[in-house]
Short mmCIF file of N, CA and C in Angstrom, two decimals:
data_model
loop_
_atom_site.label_atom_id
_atom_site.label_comp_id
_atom_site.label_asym_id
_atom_site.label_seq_id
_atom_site.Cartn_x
_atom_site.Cartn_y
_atom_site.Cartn_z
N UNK A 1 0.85 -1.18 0.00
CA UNK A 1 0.00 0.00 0.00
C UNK A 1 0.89 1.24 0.00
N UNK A 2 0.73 2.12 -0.99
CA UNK A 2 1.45 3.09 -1.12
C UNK A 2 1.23 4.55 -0.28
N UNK A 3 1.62 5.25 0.16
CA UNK A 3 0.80 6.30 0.53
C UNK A 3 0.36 7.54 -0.37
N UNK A 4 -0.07 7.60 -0.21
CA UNK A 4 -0.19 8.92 -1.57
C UNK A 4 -0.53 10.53 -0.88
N UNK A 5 -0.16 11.67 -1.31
CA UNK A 5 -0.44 12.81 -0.55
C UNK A 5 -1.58 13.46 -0.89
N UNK A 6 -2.22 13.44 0.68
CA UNK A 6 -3.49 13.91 0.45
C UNK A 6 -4.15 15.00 0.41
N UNK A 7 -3.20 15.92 0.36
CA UNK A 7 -3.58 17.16 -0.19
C UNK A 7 -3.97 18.75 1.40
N UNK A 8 -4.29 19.40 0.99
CA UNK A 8 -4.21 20.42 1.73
C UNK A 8 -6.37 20.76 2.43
N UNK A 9 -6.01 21.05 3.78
CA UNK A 9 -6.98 21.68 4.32
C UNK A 9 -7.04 23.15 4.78
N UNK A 10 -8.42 23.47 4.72
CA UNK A 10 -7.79 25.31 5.36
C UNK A 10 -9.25 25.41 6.64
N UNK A 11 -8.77 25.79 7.75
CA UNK A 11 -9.43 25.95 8.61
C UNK A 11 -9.28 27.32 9.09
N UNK A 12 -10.74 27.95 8.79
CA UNK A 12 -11.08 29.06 9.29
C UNK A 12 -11.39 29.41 10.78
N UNK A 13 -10.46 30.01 11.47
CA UNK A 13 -11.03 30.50 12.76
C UNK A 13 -10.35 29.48 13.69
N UNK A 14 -9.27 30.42 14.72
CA UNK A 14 -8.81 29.64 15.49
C UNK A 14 -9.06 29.21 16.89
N UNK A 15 -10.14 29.43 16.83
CA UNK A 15 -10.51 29.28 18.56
C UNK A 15 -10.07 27.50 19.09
N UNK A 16 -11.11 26.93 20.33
CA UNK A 16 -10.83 26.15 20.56
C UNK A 16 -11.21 24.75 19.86
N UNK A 17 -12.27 25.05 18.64
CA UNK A 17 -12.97 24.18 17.64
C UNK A 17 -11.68 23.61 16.43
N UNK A 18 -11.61 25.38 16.28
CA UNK A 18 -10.85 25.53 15.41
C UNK A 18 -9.32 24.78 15.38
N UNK A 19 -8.92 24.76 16.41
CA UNK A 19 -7.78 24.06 16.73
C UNK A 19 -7.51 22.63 16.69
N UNK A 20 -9.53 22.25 16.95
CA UNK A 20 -9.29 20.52 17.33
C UNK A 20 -9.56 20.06 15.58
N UNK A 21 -10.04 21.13 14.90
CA UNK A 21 -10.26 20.27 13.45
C UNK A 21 -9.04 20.81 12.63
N UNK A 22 -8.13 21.48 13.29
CA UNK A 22 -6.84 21.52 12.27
C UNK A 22 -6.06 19.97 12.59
N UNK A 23 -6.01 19.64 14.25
CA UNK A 23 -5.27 18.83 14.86
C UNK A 23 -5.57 17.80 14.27
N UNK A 24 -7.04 17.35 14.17
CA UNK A 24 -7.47 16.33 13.86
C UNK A 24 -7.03 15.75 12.26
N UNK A 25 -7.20 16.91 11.06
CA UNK A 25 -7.27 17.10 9.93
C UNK A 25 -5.74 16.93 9.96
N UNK A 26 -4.34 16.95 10.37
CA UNK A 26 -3.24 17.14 10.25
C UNK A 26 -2.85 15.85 10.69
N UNK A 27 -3.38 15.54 11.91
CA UNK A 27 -2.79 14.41 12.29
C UNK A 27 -3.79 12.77 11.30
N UNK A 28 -4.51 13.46 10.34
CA UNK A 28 -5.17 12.84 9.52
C UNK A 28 -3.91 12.60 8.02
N UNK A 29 -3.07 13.41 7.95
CA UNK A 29 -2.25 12.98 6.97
C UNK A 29 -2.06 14.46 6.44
N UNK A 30 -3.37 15.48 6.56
CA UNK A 30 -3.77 16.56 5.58
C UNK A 30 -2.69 17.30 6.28
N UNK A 31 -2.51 18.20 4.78
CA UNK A 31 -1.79 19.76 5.34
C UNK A 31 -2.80 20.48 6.02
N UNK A 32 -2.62 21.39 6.35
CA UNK A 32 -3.72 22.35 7.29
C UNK A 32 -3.16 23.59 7.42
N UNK A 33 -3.88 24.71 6.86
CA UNK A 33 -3.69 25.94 7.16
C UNK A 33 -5.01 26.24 8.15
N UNK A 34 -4.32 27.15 9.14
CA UNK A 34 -4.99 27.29 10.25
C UNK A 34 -5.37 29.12 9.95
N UNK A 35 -6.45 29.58 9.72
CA UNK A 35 -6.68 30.86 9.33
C UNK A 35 -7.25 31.88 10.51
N UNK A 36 -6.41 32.50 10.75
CA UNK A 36 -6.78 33.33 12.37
C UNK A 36 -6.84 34.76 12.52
N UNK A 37 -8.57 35.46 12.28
CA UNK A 37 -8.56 37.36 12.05
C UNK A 37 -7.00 37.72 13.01
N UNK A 38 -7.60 37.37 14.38
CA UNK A 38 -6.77 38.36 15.61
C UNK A 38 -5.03 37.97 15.50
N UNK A 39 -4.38 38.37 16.68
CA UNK A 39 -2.93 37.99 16.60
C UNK A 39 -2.54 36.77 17.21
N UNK A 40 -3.58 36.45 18.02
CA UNK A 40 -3.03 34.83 18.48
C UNK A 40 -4.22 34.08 18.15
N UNK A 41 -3.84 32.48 18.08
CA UNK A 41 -5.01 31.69 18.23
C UNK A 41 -5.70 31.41 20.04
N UNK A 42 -6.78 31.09 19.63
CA UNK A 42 -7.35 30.48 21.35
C UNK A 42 -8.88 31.32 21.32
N UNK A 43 -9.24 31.97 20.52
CA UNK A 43 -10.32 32.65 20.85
C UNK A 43 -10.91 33.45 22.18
N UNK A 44 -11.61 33.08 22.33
CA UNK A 44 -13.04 33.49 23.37
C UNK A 44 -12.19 32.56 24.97
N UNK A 45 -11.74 31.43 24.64
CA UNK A 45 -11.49 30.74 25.87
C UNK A 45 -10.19 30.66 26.55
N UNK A 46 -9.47 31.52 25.39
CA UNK A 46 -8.22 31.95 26.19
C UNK A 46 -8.54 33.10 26.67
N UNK A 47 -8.93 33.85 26.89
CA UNK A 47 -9.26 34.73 27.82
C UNK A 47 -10.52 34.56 28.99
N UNK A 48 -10.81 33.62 29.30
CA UNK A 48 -12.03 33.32 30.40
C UNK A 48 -11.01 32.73 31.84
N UNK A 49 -11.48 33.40 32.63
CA UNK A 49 -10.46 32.28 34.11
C UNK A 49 -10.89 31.13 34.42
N UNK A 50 -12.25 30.93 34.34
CA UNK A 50 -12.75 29.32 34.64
C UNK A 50 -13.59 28.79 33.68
N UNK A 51 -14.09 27.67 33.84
CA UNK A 51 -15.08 26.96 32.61
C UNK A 51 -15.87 26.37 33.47
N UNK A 52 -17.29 26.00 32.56
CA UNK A 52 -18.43 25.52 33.25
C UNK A 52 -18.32 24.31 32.89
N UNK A 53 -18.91 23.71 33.41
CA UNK A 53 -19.44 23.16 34.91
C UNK A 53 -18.49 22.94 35.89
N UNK A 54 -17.03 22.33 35.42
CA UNK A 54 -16.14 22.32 36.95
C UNK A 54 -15.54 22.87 36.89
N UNK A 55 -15.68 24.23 36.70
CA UNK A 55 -14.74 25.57 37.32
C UNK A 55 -13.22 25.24 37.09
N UNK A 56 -12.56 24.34 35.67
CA UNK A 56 -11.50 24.17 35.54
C UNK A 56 -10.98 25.62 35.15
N UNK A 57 -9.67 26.00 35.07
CA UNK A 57 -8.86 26.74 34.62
C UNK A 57 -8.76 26.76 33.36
N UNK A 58 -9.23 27.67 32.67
CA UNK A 58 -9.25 27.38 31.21
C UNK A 58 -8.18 27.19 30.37
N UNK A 59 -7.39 28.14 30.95
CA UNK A 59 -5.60 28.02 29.88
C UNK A 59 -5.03 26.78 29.91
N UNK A 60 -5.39 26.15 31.23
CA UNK A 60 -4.86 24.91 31.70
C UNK A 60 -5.39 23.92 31.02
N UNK A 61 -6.55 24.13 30.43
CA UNK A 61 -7.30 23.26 29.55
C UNK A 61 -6.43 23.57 27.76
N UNK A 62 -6.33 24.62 27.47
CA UNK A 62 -6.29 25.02 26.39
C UNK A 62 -5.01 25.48 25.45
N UNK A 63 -3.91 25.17 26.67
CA UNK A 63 -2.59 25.27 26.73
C UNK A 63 -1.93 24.06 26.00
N UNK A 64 -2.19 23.05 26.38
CA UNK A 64 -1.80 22.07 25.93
C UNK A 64 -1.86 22.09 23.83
N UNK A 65 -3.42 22.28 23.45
CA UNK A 65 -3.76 22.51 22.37
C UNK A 65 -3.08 23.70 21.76
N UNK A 66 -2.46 25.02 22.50
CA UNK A 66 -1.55 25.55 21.51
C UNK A 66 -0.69 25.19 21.04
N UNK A 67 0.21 24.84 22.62
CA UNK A 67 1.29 24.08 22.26
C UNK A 67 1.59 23.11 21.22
N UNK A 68 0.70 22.15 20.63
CA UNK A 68 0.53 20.93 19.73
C UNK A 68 0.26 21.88 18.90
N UNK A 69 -0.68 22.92 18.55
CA UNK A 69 -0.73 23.04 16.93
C UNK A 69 0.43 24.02 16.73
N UNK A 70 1.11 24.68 17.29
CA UNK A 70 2.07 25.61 17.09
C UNK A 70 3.21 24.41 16.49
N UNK A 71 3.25 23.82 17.04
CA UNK A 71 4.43 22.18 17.30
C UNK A 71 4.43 21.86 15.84
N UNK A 72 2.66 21.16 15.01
CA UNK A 72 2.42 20.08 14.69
C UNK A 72 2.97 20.64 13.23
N UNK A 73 4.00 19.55 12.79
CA UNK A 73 4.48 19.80 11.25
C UNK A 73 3.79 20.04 9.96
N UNK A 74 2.45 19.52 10.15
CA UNK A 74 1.69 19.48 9.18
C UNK A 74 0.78 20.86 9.11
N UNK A 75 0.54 21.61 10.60
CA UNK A 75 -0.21 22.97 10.29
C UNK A 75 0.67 23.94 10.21
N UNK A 76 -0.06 25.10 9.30
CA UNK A 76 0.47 26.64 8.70
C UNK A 76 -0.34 27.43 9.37
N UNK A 77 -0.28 28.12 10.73
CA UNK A 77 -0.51 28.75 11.29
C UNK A 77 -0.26 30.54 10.43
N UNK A 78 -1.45 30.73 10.31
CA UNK A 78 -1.71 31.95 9.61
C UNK A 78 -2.61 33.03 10.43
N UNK A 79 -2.14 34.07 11.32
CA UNK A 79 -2.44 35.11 12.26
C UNK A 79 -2.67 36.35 11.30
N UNK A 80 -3.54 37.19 11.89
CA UNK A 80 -3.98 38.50 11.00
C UNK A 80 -4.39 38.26 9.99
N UNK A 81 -5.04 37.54 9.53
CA UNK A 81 -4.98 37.03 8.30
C UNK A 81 -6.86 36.74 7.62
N UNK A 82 -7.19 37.04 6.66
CA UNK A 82 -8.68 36.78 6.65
C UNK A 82 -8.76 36.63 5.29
N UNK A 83 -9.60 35.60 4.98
CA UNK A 83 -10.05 35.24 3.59
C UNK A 83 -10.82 36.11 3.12
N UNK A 84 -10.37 36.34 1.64
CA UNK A 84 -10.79 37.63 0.85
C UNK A 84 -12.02 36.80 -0.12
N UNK A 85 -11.57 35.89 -0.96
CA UNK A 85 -12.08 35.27 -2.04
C UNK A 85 -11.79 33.73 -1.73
N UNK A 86 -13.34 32.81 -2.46
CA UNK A 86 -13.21 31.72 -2.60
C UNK A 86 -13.73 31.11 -3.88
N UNK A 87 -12.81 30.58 -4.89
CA UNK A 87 -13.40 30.04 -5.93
C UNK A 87 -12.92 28.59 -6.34
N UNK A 88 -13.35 27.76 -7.23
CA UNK A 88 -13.46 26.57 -7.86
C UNK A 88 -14.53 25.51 -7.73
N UNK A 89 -14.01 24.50 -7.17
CA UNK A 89 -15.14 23.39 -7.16
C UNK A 89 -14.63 22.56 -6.11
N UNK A 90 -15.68 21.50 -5.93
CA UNK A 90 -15.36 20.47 -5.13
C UNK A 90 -13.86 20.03 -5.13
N UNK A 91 -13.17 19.76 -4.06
CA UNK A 91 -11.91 19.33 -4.39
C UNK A 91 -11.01 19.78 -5.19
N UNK A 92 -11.39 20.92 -5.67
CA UNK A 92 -10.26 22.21 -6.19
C UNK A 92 -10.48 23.53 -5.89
N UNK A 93 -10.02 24.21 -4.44
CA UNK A 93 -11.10 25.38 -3.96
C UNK A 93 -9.32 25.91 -4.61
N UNK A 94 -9.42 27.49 -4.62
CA UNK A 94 -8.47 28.48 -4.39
C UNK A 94 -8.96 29.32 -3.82
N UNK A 95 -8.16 29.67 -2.68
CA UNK A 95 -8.93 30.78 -1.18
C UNK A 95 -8.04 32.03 -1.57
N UNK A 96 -7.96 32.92 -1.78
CA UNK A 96 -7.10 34.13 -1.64
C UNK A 96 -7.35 34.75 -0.16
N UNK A 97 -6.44 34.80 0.58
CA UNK A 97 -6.27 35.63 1.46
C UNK A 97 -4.87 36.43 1.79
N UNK A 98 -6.03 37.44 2.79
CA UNK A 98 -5.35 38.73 3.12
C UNK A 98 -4.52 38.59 4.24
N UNK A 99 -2.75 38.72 4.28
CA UNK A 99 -2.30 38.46 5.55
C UNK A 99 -2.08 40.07 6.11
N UNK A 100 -2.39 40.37 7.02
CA UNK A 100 -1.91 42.14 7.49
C UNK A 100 -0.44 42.25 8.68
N UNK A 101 0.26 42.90 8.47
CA UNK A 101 1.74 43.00 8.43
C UNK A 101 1.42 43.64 10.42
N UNK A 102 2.15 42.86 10.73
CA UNK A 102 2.53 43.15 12.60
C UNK A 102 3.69 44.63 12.60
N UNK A 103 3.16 45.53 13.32
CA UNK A 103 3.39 46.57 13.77
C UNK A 103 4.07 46.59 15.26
N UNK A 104 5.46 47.37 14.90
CA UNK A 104 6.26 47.36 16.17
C UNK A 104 6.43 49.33 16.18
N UNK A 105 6.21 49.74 17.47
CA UNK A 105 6.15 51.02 17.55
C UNK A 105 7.54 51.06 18.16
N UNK A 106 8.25 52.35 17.75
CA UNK A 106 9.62 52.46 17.79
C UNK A 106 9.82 54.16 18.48
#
């Protein structure tokens, strides 16, 4: 059985969803671009102090999952960044997106 390459995924939005279907999709064989408006990934739940129902620590939950997709060889972590255009067909998309340039004040 040969392996053959299976080609590329693009996952919009990096929150904590977002993270488990790049992970999943990567550690599936796929490339994975990980597409993220703000400057870091983690969304909404990296910034909360606890989670419902057992009042876990959220970073402590959610830490682990940066760490791995920042890590994982197969995802392209793409920050500032937002899809402009989407065209083709099934199994041949081309996404154009917009990456916006990080600002250091001097």
């Amino acid at each position: 059985m040969s392996k053959e390459k299976i080609g590329a995924v693009m996952v919009v939005g990096g929150g904590v969803a977002g993270m488990q279907a790049a992970l999943d999709a990567a550690n599936s064989g796929y490339y994975v671009y990980l597409i993220e408006r703000s400057t870091s990934i983690g969304g909404i739940m990296s910034q909360l102090d606890k989670t419902f129902p057992t009042n876990d620590c959220s970073m402590c939950i959610i830490s682990p999952k940066l760490v791995e997709v920042g890590r994982h060889i197969n995802i392209e972590l793409l920050t500032l960044s937002e899809v402009k255009d989407i065209s083709g067909e099934e199994g041949n998309f081309e996404v154009q997106v917009t990456q916006y340039p990080r600002y250091v004040d001097m």
